[in-house]
Amino acid sequence: MSAIFEILDKDAGGRIGRLRTPHGTVETPTVMPVINPNIQLISPKEMKSFGAEILITNSYIIYRKEELRSVALEKGLHGLLDFDGPIMTDSGSFQLSVYGSVEVTNEEILEFQQKIGSDIIVPLDIPTPPDVHYKRAEEELGITVERLEAARKLIQGEQLLAGPVQGSTHLELREKAASHLKDLNFEVYPLGAVVPLMESYRYTELVDIIAASKKGLSPASPVHLFGAGHPMMFALAVALGCDLFDSAAYALYAKDGRYITVNGTYHVEKLNYLPCSCPICSKYTAEELKKADNSKREELLGKHNLYATFAEIRLIKQCIKDGKLLELVEQRCRAHPRLLDGLKKLYTHSSWLEQLDPATKGTYFYCGPESASRPEVLRFGKRLDRFSLEGSVLIRPGPIKGENDYDQLLTFKAPFGAFPVAMEEVYPFNAEVPKFPDYEALSTALSNTLKLMDLNPQAEFTFVCEKEFKHPLIEKISNRAKLVYREPEKKNEK
Ligand code: GUN
Ligand code: ZN
């Protein structure tokens, strides 16, 4: 039998995977629309037409309400929701975090999820909020871990079991929890209690929490970012290795009159145009959406929100196939300055990402100053000792007259630095980069070049520099190499 989770493609920390459940296989990354068993704005059956492959609902809501509970016990969860694909069930932990207590034990809710035929079962973990003292986070994590261990003993059949990683904003606790849970072999690892961080745009801390947790887990395990439903941050989270999301946002936002786009959210009252071509936005105008009565407006917005959400998932998957995920992340993180902070934080983990990132891909596009910190650039900087240079070495930006008089010829290209001419067409040196490198690209390229010079003390360097390159490191290079300035190209030249 094939593995529960199989990885088909990779890019940065992101991957396209296949997760096998009792009710079918789903392709990840994907979003699980949250189904409220009480109110259904859009029916579970309809969800497939938006692109949903798996749903998530709350077993505690079903457990507590007699009408739902008896139907679920009699006809099963899939009968209750009238959906024949995979369904994940949450445990009531969210209610625990909001109301402080729940009227069910870990064992009771596990057994209930098992009985009603959930595809992915979640134990009653404790979602410790951000910023609590280490002591509290550690104590609550201890209880969560005990409950997860008990759950692992109870659930051992076809149904998948999720092991939520907690630890609040304490990164060492997150990593410790993750590496402990790794040994218990859960089929899915949700990262818990991150909703308050996302609600307050604390993306840098979110990035660190995902990275810390991922470092403790096996890279072969699927990871679910609990409560993440806004498509604006999916690419960032996928690049860090998240495979599953769940969205109540599509419905909650619709209820509030909010229209989701990957660049942020609009209130429908403020929309003059609909910047989308989904079936809803093709059929209605902004004016018609505003004028629709409340329940119709909510339904239309909910549908648009789902279309926008799954369109982004498909784009992310295409970008993984094409090796362009980080280009997409860099674009998406322009949607909000706090996401930009998140992007910068992402690249502080480049050394870890570099180990996950495929060594060869099709492309590298320089999209902005952050691109200078991408894993590919870092990898090149780490491998400079692989070149050994002797005699006269010419480093130049492109072909120049007389270059064949030197023993060795290197090309200078920001943000990488200097590399053998023969590698120009090889990834990542075939990168598409701006004609005028920014400060960050020059910083990385020049410091890599200096490093290369230091590694080859016996070589005699000549560095041909474009006149328009302005950077303090150029002076340092001039102390080590013969510096020659090249005039800017004339228009009529090639
Ligand atoms: N939903 C959002 N966050 C959480 C969490 O940390 N645990 C569980 N079980 N459900 C959640
Ligand atoms: Zn639309």
Short mmCIF file of N, CA, C and O in Angstrom, two decimals, residues 52-178:
data_model
loop_
_atom_site.label_atom_id
_atom_site.label_comp_id
_atom_site.label_asym_id
_atom_site.label_seq_id
_atom_site.Cartn_x
_atom_site.Cartn_y
_atom_site.Cartn_z
N ALA A 52 -12.83 22.49 -3.90
CA ALA A 52 -12.55 21.85 -2.61
C ALA A 52 -12.45 20.34 -2.77
O ALA A 52 -13.27 19.74 -3.46
N GLU A 53 -11.44 19.76 -2.14
CA GLU A 53 -11.28 18.30 -2.19
C GLU A 53 -11.53 17.67 -0.84
O GLU A 53 -11.69 16.46 -0.71
N ILE A 54 -11.49 18.48 0.20
CA ILE A 54 -11.65 17.99 1.56
C ILE A 54 -12.28 19.11 2.39
O ILE A 54 -11.99 20.29 2.17
N LEU A 55 -13.15 18.73 3.33
CA LEU A 55 -13.81 19.72 4.18
C LEU A 55 -13.35 19.54 5.62
O LEU A 55 -12.77 18.51 5.97
N ILE A 56 -13.63 20.53 6.44
CA ILE A 56 -13.38 20.39 7.87
C ILE A 56 -14.63 20.88 8.61
O ILE A 56 -15.27 21.85 8.19
N THR A 57 -14.99 20.17 9.67
CA THR A 57 -16.11 20.60 10.49
C THR A 57 -15.75 20.36 11.94
O THR A 57 -14.67 19.87 12.25
N ASN A 58 -16.67 20.76 12.83
CA ASN A 58 -16.36 20.67 14.25
C ASN A 58 -17.17 19.57 14.92
O ASN A 58 -18.39 19.67 15.02
N SER A 59 -16.49 18.54 15.38
CA SER A 59 -17.20 17.40 15.97
C SER A 59 -17.84 17.78 17.31
O SER A 59 -18.83 17.18 17.72
N TYR A 60 -17.28 18.77 17.97
CA TYR A 60 -17.83 19.17 19.27
C TYR A 60 -19.22 19.80 19.11
O TYR A 60 -20.11 19.56 19.93
N ILE A 61 -19.41 20.57 18.05
CA ILE A 61 -20.73 21.17 17.80
C ILE A 61 -21.75 20.07 17.53
O ILE A 61 -22.88 20.11 18.02
N ILE A 62 -21.32 19.05 16.80
CA ILE A 62 -22.21 17.93 16.49
C ILE A 62 -22.50 17.13 17.77
O ILE A 62 -23.65 16.77 18.05
N TYR A 63 -21.48 16.92 18.54
CA TYR A 63 -21.58 16.12 19.78
C TYR A 63 -22.56 16.74 20.77
O TYR A 63 -23.32 16.05 21.44
N ARG A 64 -22.52 18.07 20.84
CA ARG A 64 -23.31 18.78 21.85
C ARG A 64 -24.78 18.90 21.49
O ARG A 64 -25.62 19.15 22.34
N LYS A 65 -25.11 18.82 20.20
CA LYS A 65 -26.48 19.10 19.80
C LYS A 65 -27.17 17.79 19.42
O LYS A 65 -26.80 17.14 18.44
N GLU A 66 -28.16 17.43 20.20
CA GLU A 66 -28.81 16.13 20.08
C GLU A 66 -29.26 15.81 18.65
O GLU A 66 -29.01 14.71 18.15
N GLU A 67 -29.89 16.79 17.97
CA GLU A 67 -30.39 16.50 16.60
C GLU A 67 -29.25 16.12 15.65
O GLU A 67 -29.44 15.27 14.77
N LEU A 68 -28.12 16.79 15.84
CA LEU A 68 -26.98 16.51 14.96
C LEU A 68 -26.30 15.21 15.37
O LEU A 68 -25.96 14.36 14.54
N ARG A 69 -26.13 15.07 16.66
CA ARG A 69 -25.41 13.92 17.20
C ARG A 69 -26.09 12.59 16.83
O ARG A 69 -25.43 11.63 16.42
N SER A 70 -27.41 12.55 16.97
CA SER A 70 -28.09 11.29 16.69
C SER A 70 -28.00 10.94 15.19
O SER A 70 -27.79 9.78 14.84
N VAL A 71 -28.11 11.96 14.33
CA VAL A 71 -27.98 11.70 12.89
C VAL A 71 -26.57 11.23 12.55
O VAL A 71 -26.37 10.29 11.80
N ALA A 72 -25.57 11.90 13.16
CA ALA A 72 -24.17 11.54 12.89
C ALA A 72 -23.87 10.12 13.35
O ALA A 72 -23.17 9.37 12.66
N LEU A 73 -24.42 9.75 14.50
CA LEU A 73 -24.17 8.39 15.01
C LEU A 73 -24.88 7.34 14.16
O LEU A 73 -24.38 6.24 13.96
N GLU A 74 -26.03 7.73 13.63
CA GLU A 74 -26.81 6.78 12.84
C GLU A 74 -26.30 6.67 11.41
O GLU A 74 -26.05 5.58 10.90
N LYS A 75 -26.14 7.85 10.75
CA LYS A 75 -25.78 7.85 9.31
C LYS A 75 -24.31 8.14 9.05
O LYS A 75 -23.89 8.15 7.90
N GLY A 76 -23.59 8.44 10.12
CA GLY A 76 -22.18 8.81 9.95
C GLY A 76 -22.05 10.29 9.61
O GLY A 76 -23.03 10.96 9.21
N LEU A 77 -20.83 10.79 9.76
CA LEU A 77 -20.52 12.19 9.48
C LEU A 77 -20.82 12.53 8.01
O LEU A 77 -21.37 13.60 7.70
N HIS A 78 -20.46 11.61 7.12
CA HIS A 78 -20.65 11.86 5.69
C HIS A 78 -22.13 11.88 5.32
O HIS A 78 -22.53 12.63 4.43
N GLY A 79 -22.92 11.10 6.04
CA GLY A 79 -24.36 11.12 5.83
C GLY A 79 -24.95 12.43 6.36
O GLY A 79 -25.78 13.07 5.69
N LEU A 80 -24.49 12.84 7.52
CA LEU A 80 -24.99 14.08 8.13
C LEU A 80 -24.75 15.27 7.21
O LEU A 80 -25.62 16.11 7.01
N LEU A 81 -23.53 15.36 6.66
CA LEU A 81 -23.19 16.52 5.82
C LEU A 81 -23.54 16.30 4.35
O LEU A 81 -23.42 17.22 3.55
N ASP A 82 -23.93 15.09 4.00
CA ASP A 82 -24.23 14.74 2.61
C ASP A 82 -23.04 15.06 1.70
O ASP A 82 -23.14 15.81 0.73
N PHE A 83 -21.88 14.51 2.07
CA PHE A 83 -20.63 14.73 1.32
C PHE A 83 -19.86 13.42 1.35
O PHE A 83 -19.66 12.85 2.42
N ASP A 84 -19.42 12.97 0.17
CA ASP A 84 -18.77 11.65 0.17
C ASP A 84 -17.24 11.71 0.09
O ASP A 84 -16.58 10.68 0.02
N GLY A 85 -16.68 12.92 0.10
CA GLY A 85 -15.21 13.05 0.09
C GLY A 85 -14.67 13.10 1.51
O GLY A 85 -15.40 12.94 2.48
N PRO A 86 -13.35 13.32 1.63
CA PRO A 86 -12.72 13.37 2.94
C PRO A 86 -13.22 14.54 3.81
O PRO A 86 -13.45 15.64 3.30
N ILE A 87 -13.40 14.25 5.09
CA ILE A 87 -13.79 15.30 6.06
C ILE A 87 -12.90 15.19 7.29
O ILE A 87 -12.76 14.11 7.87
N MET A 88 -12.28 16.31 7.64
CA MET A 88 -11.51 16.40 8.89
C MET A 88 -12.43 16.95 9.96
O MET A 88 -13.34 17.73 9.65
N THR A 89 -12.26 16.52 11.20
CA THR A 89 -13.09 17.07 12.28
C THR A 89 -12.20 17.66 13.36
O THR A 89 -11.21 17.04 13.77
N ASP A 90 -12.55 18.84 13.82
CA ASP A 90 -11.86 19.44 14.97
C ASP A 90 -12.57 18.96 16.24
O ASP A 90 -13.67 18.38 16.17
N SER A 91 -11.94 19.23 17.36
CA SER A 91 -12.31 18.55 18.61
C SER A 91 -13.05 19.39 19.63
O SER A 91 -13.48 18.87 20.65
N GLY A 92 -13.15 20.70 19.42
CA GLY A 92 -13.70 21.56 20.46
C GLY A 92 -12.60 22.36 21.14
O GLY A 92 -12.87 23.16 22.04
N SER A 93 -11.36 22.19 20.69
CA SER A 93 -10.25 22.95 21.27
C SER A 93 -10.43 24.45 21.04
O SER A 93 -10.05 25.26 21.87
N PHE A 94 -10.98 24.77 19.89
CA PHE A 94 -11.17 26.19 19.58
C PHE A 94 -12.17 26.81 20.57
O PHE A 94 -11.94 27.89 21.11
N GLN A 95 -13.26 26.08 20.84
CA GLN A 95 -14.23 26.52 21.84
C GLN A 95 -13.55 26.64 23.21
O GLN A 95 -13.81 27.56 23.97
N LEU A 96 -12.65 25.69 23.48
CA LEU A 96 -11.90 25.72 24.73
C LEU A 96 -11.10 27.01 24.84
O LEU A 96 -11.06 27.67 25.88
N SER A 97 -10.51 27.43 23.71
CA SER A 97 -9.68 28.64 23.75
C SER A 97 -10.53 29.90 23.84
O SER A 97 -10.09 30.90 24.38
N VAL A 98 -11.77 29.83 23.34
CA VAL A 98 -12.62 31.02 23.38
C VAL A 98 -13.39 31.10 24.71
O VAL A 98 -13.46 32.16 25.33
N TYR A 99 -13.96 29.98 25.16
CA TYR A 99 -14.82 29.99 26.36
C TYR A 99 -14.12 29.52 27.63
O TYR A 99 -14.68 29.56 28.71
N GLY A 100 -12.89 29.02 27.50
CA GLY A 100 -12.14 28.59 28.68
C GLY A 100 -12.41 27.17 29.13
O GLY A 100 -11.65 26.60 29.90
N SER A 101 -13.52 26.58 28.66
CA SER A 101 -13.78 25.18 29.02
C SER A 101 -14.70 24.54 28.00
O SER A 101 -15.38 25.22 27.23
N VAL A 102 -14.71 23.21 28.00
CA VAL A 102 -15.65 22.47 27.15
C VAL A 102 -16.22 21.31 27.97
O VAL A 102 -15.59 20.85 28.91
N GLU A 103 -17.42 20.87 27.57
CA GLU A 103 -18.06 19.80 28.33
C GLU A 103 -17.83 18.45 27.67
O GLU A 103 -18.77 17.75 27.29
N VAL A 104 -16.57 18.12 27.51
CA VAL A 104 -16.23 16.83 26.92
C VAL A 104 -14.78 16.52 27.30
O VAL A 104 -13.98 17.43 27.52
N THR A 105 -14.46 15.25 27.41
CA THR A 105 -13.07 14.88 27.68
C THR A 105 -12.39 14.52 26.36
O THR A 105 -13.05 14.31 25.34
N ASN A 106 -11.07 14.46 26.42
CA ASN A 106 -10.28 14.06 25.25
C ASN A 106 -10.75 12.71 24.73
O ASN A 106 -11.03 12.55 23.53
N GLU A 107 -10.89 11.74 25.63
CA GLU A 107 -11.28 10.38 25.23
C GLU A 107 -12.66 10.37 24.59
O GLU A 107 -12.88 9.70 23.58
N GLU A 108 -13.60 11.12 25.20
CA GLU A 108 -14.97 11.15 24.67
C GLU A 108 -15.03 11.71 23.25
O GLU A 108 -15.68 11.14 22.37
N ILE A 109 -14.31 12.81 23.02
CA ILE A 109 -14.41 13.45 21.70
C ILE A 109 -13.63 12.64 20.65
O ILE A 109 -14.02 12.59 19.48
N LEU A 110 -12.57 11.97 21.08
CA LEU A 110 -11.84 11.09 20.15
C LEU A 110 -12.72 9.92 19.72
O LEU A 110 -12.82 9.59 18.54
N GLU A 111 -13.36 9.30 20.71
CA GLU A 111 -14.20 8.15 20.42
C GLU A 111 -15.37 8.55 19.53
O GLU A 111 -15.75 7.82 18.61
N PHE A 112 -15.90 9.75 19.79
CA PHE A 112 -17.01 10.24 18.97
C PHE A 112 -16.58 10.45 17.52
O PHE A 112 -17.26 10.02 16.58
N GLN A 113 -15.44 11.08 17.32
CA GLN A 113 -14.94 11.30 15.96
C GLN A 113 -14.69 9.97 15.24
O GLN A 113 -14.95 9.82 14.05
N GLN A 114 -14.20 9.01 16.02
CA GLN A 114 -13.95 7.68 15.46
C GLN A 114 -15.26 7.03 15.01
O GLN A 114 -15.37 6.53 13.90
N LYS A 115 -16.26 7.12 15.89
CA LYS A 115 -17.56 6.48 15.61
C LYS A 115 -18.28 7.07 14.41
O LYS A 115 -18.91 6.35 13.65
N ILE A 116 -18.22 8.39 14.26
CA ILE A 116 -18.96 9.01 13.16
C ILE A 116 -18.20 8.93 11.83
O ILE A 116 -18.69 9.35 10.80
N GLY A 117 -16.99 8.39 11.88
CA GLY A 117 -16.27 8.12 10.63
C GLY A 117 -15.52 9.31 10.07
O GLY A 117 -15.43 9.47 8.84
N SER A 118 -14.92 10.10 10.96
CA SER A 118 -14.08 11.22 10.50
C SER A 118 -12.85 10.68 9.76
O SER A 118 -12.33 9.63 10.10
N ASP A 119 -12.39 11.41 8.75
CA ASP A 119 -11.20 10.99 8.02
C ASP A 119 -9.93 11.44 8.72
O ASP A 119 -8.92 10.74 8.66
N ILE A 120 -9.98 12.61 9.33
CA ILE A 120 -8.82 13.10 10.08
C ILE A 120 -9.33 13.56 11.45
O ILE A 120 -10.13 14.51 11.55
N ILE A 121 -8.87 12.89 12.47
CA ILE A 121 -9.34 13.11 13.84
C ILE A 121 -8.37 14.02 14.57
O ILE A 121 -7.15 13.88 14.45
N VAL A 122 -8.92 14.97 15.35
CA VAL A 122 -8.08 15.89 16.12
C VAL A 122 -8.35 15.70 17.62
O VAL A 122 -9.50 15.75 18.05
N PRO A 123 -7.32 15.46 18.41
CA PRO A 123 -7.50 15.35 19.86
C PRO A 123 -7.85 16.71 20.48
O PRO A 123 -7.80 17.74 19.80
N LEU A 124 -8.16 16.70 21.78
CA LEU A 124 -8.52 17.94 22.48
C LEU A 124 -7.25 18.62 22.98
O LEU A 124 -6.91 18.57 24.16
N ASP A 125 -6.52 19.24 22.05
CA ASP A 125 -5.29 19.96 22.41
C ASP A 125 -5.64 21.28 23.07
O ASP A 125 -6.77 21.76 22.96
N ILE A 126 -4.68 21.89 23.74
CA ILE A 126 -4.91 23.20 24.37
C ILE A 126 -4.23 24.28 23.53
O ILE A 126 -3.01 24.33 23.46
N PRO A 127 -5.05 25.14 22.88
CA PRO A 127 -4.45 26.21 22.05
C PRO A 127 -3.95 27.36 22.93
O PRO A 127 -4.66 28.34 23.13
N THR A 128 -2.74 27.25 23.41
CA THR A 128 -2.16 28.31 24.25
C THR A 128 -1.94 29.57 23.41
O THR A 128 -1.24 29.51 22.40
N PRO A 129 -2.53 30.69 23.82
CA PRO A 129 -2.42 31.90 22.99
C PRO A 129 -0.99 32.46 22.94
O PRO A 129 -0.16 32.07 23.76
N PRO A 130 -0.73 33.39 22.03
CA PRO A 130 0.59 34.01 21.96
C PRO A 130 0.91 34.80 23.23
O PRO A 130 -0.01 35.19 23.95
N ASP A 131 2.17 35.02 23.48
CA ASP A 131 2.69 35.96 24.48
C ASP A 131 2.51 35.54 25.94
O ASP A 131 2.78 36.32 26.83
N VAL A 132 2.02 34.33 26.22
CA VAL A 132 1.91 33.92 27.63
C VAL A 132 3.31 33.59 28.15
O VAL A 132 4.24 33.38 27.37
N HIS A 133 3.45 33.58 29.46
CA HIS A 133 4.75 33.24 30.04
C HIS A 133 5.17 31.83 29.65
O HIS A 133 4.33 30.94 29.46
N TYR A 134 6.47 31.65 29.59
CA TYR A 134 7.04 30.35 29.21
C TYR A 134 6.45 29.22 30.07
O TYR A 134 6.08 28.16 29.56
N LYS A 135 6.35 29.49 31.38
CA LYS A 135 5.88 28.47 32.33
C LYS A 135 4.48 27.96 31.96
O LYS A 135 4.24 26.77 31.94
N ARG A 136 3.59 28.91 31.65
CA ARG A 136 2.22 28.49 31.29
C ARG A 136 2.23 27.71 29.97
O ARG A 136 1.59 26.67 29.86
N ALA A 137 2.97 28.21 29.02
CA ALA A 137 3.02 27.54 27.70
C ALA A 137 3.55 26.12 27.88
O ALA A 137 3.04 25.17 27.27
N GLU A 138 4.56 25.98 28.71
CA GLU A 138 5.19 24.68 28.93
C GLU A 138 4.22 23.72 29.63
O GLU A 138 4.10 22.55 29.25
N GLU A 139 3.50 24.24 30.64
CA GLU A 139 2.54 23.40 31.38
C GLU A 139 1.42 22.92 30.48
O GLU A 139 1.06 21.75 30.47
N GLU A 140 0.86 23.87 29.71
CA GLU A 140 -0.25 23.49 28.83
C GLU A 140 0.22 22.55 27.73
O GLU A 140 -0.51 21.64 27.33
N LEU A 141 1.43 22.76 27.28
CA LEU A 141 1.99 21.86 26.26
C LEU A 141 2.11 20.44 26.82
O LEU A 141 1.83 19.46 26.14
N GLY A 142 2.49 20.37 28.09
CA GLY A 142 2.59 19.06 28.75
C GLY A 142 1.25 18.33 28.72
O GLY A 142 1.19 17.13 28.41
N ILE A 143 0.16 19.05 29.00
CA ILE A 143 -1.18 18.43 28.98
C ILE A 143 -1.54 18.03 27.55
O ILE A 143 -2.03 16.93 27.31
N THR A 144 -1.27 18.94 26.61
CA THR A 144 -1.55 18.62 25.20
C THR A 144 -0.82 17.34 24.79
O THR A 144 -1.42 16.44 24.20
N VAL A 145 0.45 17.26 25.14
CA VAL A 145 1.24 16.09 24.74
C VAL A 145 0.68 14.80 25.37
O VAL A 145 0.56 13.78 24.69
N GLU A 146 0.29 14.87 26.64
CA GLU A 146 -0.33 13.70 27.28
C GLU A 146 -1.57 13.26 26.51
O GLU A 146 -1.79 12.07 26.29
N ARG A 147 -2.39 14.26 26.13
CA ARG A 147 -3.63 13.93 25.40
C ARG A 147 -3.34 13.35 24.02
O ARG A 147 -4.06 12.48 23.54
N LEU A 148 -2.30 13.86 23.41
CA LEU A 148 -1.95 13.34 22.07
C LEU A 148 -1.41 11.92 22.17
O LEU A 148 -1.67 11.08 21.30
N GLU A 149 -0.65 11.67 23.22
CA GLU A 149 -0.14 10.30 23.43
C GLU A 149 -1.30 9.33 23.65
O GLU A 149 -1.33 8.23 23.09
N ALA A 150 -2.28 9.78 24.45
CA ALA A 150 -3.46 8.94 24.70
C ALA A 150 -4.22 8.70 23.39
O ALA A 150 -4.67 7.59 23.11
N ALA A 151 -4.31 9.76 22.59
CA ALA A 151 -5.03 9.66 21.31
C ALA A 151 -4.34 8.66 20.38
O ALA A 151 -5.00 7.85 19.74
N ARG A 152 -3.02 8.74 20.35
CA ARG A 152 -2.26 7.85 19.46
C ARG A 152 -2.51 6.38 19.81
O ARG A 152 -2.57 5.52 18.93
N LYS A 153 -2.70 6.11 21.13
CA LYS A 153 -2.98 4.72 21.56
C LYS A 153 -4.38 4.30 21.12
O LYS A 153 -4.60 3.14 20.76
N LEU A 154 -5.32 5.26 21.15
CA LEU A 154 -6.72 4.94 20.83
C LEU A 154 -6.97 4.81 19.32
O LEU A 154 -7.76 3.99 18.89
N ILE A 155 -6.35 5.68 18.55
CA ILE A 155 -6.66 5.74 17.11
C ILE A 155 -5.52 5.09 16.31
O ILE A 155 -4.44 5.66 16.18
N GLN A 156 -5.76 3.92 15.81
CA GLN A 156 -4.70 3.20 15.11
C GLN A 156 -5.19 2.51 13.85
O GLN A 156 -4.55 1.58 13.37
N GLY A 157 -6.36 2.91 13.35
CA GLY A 157 -6.90 2.19 12.19
C GLY A 157 -6.67 2.95 10.90
O GLY A 157 -5.64 3.59 10.69
N GLU A 158 -7.68 2.90 10.05
CA GLU A 158 -7.65 3.57 8.75
C GLU A 158 -7.71 5.09 8.89
O GLU A 158 -7.16 5.83 8.08
N GLN A 159 -8.44 5.54 9.92
CA GLN A 159 -8.64 6.98 10.09
C GLN A 159 -7.32 7.64 10.45
O GLN A 159 -6.52 7.08 11.19
N LEU A 160 -7.12 8.86 9.91
CA LEU A 160 -5.88 9.59 10.18
C LEU A 160 -6.00 10.33 11.50
O LEU A 160 -7.11 10.76 11.88
N LEU A 161 -4.90 10.49 12.19
CA LEU A 161 -4.89 11.22 13.45
C LEU A 161 -3.95 12.41 13.33
O LEU A 161 -2.81 12.27 12.85
N ALA A 162 -4.45 13.58 13.77
CA ALA A 162 -3.64 14.80 13.72
C ALA A 162 -3.00 15.05 15.09
O ALA A 162 -3.64 14.82 16.12
N GLY A 163 -1.77 15.52 15.08
CA GLY A 163 -1.07 15.86 16.33
C GLY A 163 -0.70 17.32 16.35
O GLY A 163 0.36 17.70 15.84
N PRO A 164 -1.59 18.18 16.91
CA PRO A 164 -1.32 19.62 16.89
C PRO A 164 -0.06 20.02 17.67
O PRO A 164 0.16 19.53 18.77
N VAL A 165 0.72 20.90 17.08
CA VAL A 165 1.93 21.43 17.70
C VAL A 165 1.55 22.73 18.39
O VAL A 165 1.03 23.65 17.75
N GLN A 166 1.75 22.81 19.70
CA GLN A 166 1.48 24.04 20.45
C GLN A 166 2.80 24.59 21.00
O GLN A 166 3.87 24.14 20.58
N GLY A 167 2.71 25.54 21.91
CA GLY A 167 3.93 26.12 22.47
C GLY A 167 3.92 27.64 22.45
O GLY A 167 4.95 28.27 22.71
N SER A 168 2.73 28.21 22.09
CA SER A 168 2.58 29.67 22.08
C SER A 168 3.66 30.32 21.22
O SER A 168 4.05 29.76 20.18
N THR A 169 4.17 31.47 21.62
CA THR A 169 5.18 32.17 20.82
C THR A 169 6.61 31.77 21.24
O THR A 169 7.57 32.42 20.84
N HIS A 170 6.72 30.71 22.02
CA HIS A 170 8.05 30.25 22.45
C HIS A 170 8.59 29.24 21.43
O HIS A 170 8.14 28.10 21.38
N LEU A 171 9.56 29.72 20.66
CA LEU A 171 10.02 28.91 19.52
C LEU A 171 10.68 27.61 19.97
O LEU A 171 10.52 26.57 19.33
N GLU A 172 11.40 27.68 21.08
CA GLU A 172 12.06 26.44 21.54
C GLU A 172 11.02 25.41 21.96
O GLU A 172 11.21 24.21 21.75
N LEU A 173 9.88 25.87 22.51
CA LEU A 173 8.81 24.93 22.86
C LEU A 173 8.16 24.35 21.60
O LEU A 173 7.85 23.16 21.55
N ARG A 174 7.97 25.18 20.61
CA ARG A 174 7.38 24.70 19.35
C ARG A 174 8.27 23.61 18.75
O ARG A 174 7.80 22.56 18.34
N GLU A 175 9.56 23.88 18.69
CA GLU A 175 10.46 22.90 18.07
C GLU A 175 10.54 21.62 18.89
O GLU A 175 10.53 20.51 18.35
N LYS A 176 10.57 21.80 20.22
CA LYS A 176 10.63 20.63 21.11
C LYS A 176 9.36 19.78 20.96
O LYS A 176 9.43 18.56 20.86
N ALA A 177 8.21 20.47 20.98
CA ALA A 177 6.92 19.77 20.83
C ALA A 177 6.92 19.00 19.52
O ALA A 177 6.57 17.82 19.46
N ALA A 178 7.34 19.67 18.45
CA ALA A 178 7.32 19.05 17.12
C ALA A 178 8.21 17.81 17.09
O ALA A 178 7.80 16.76 16.59
#
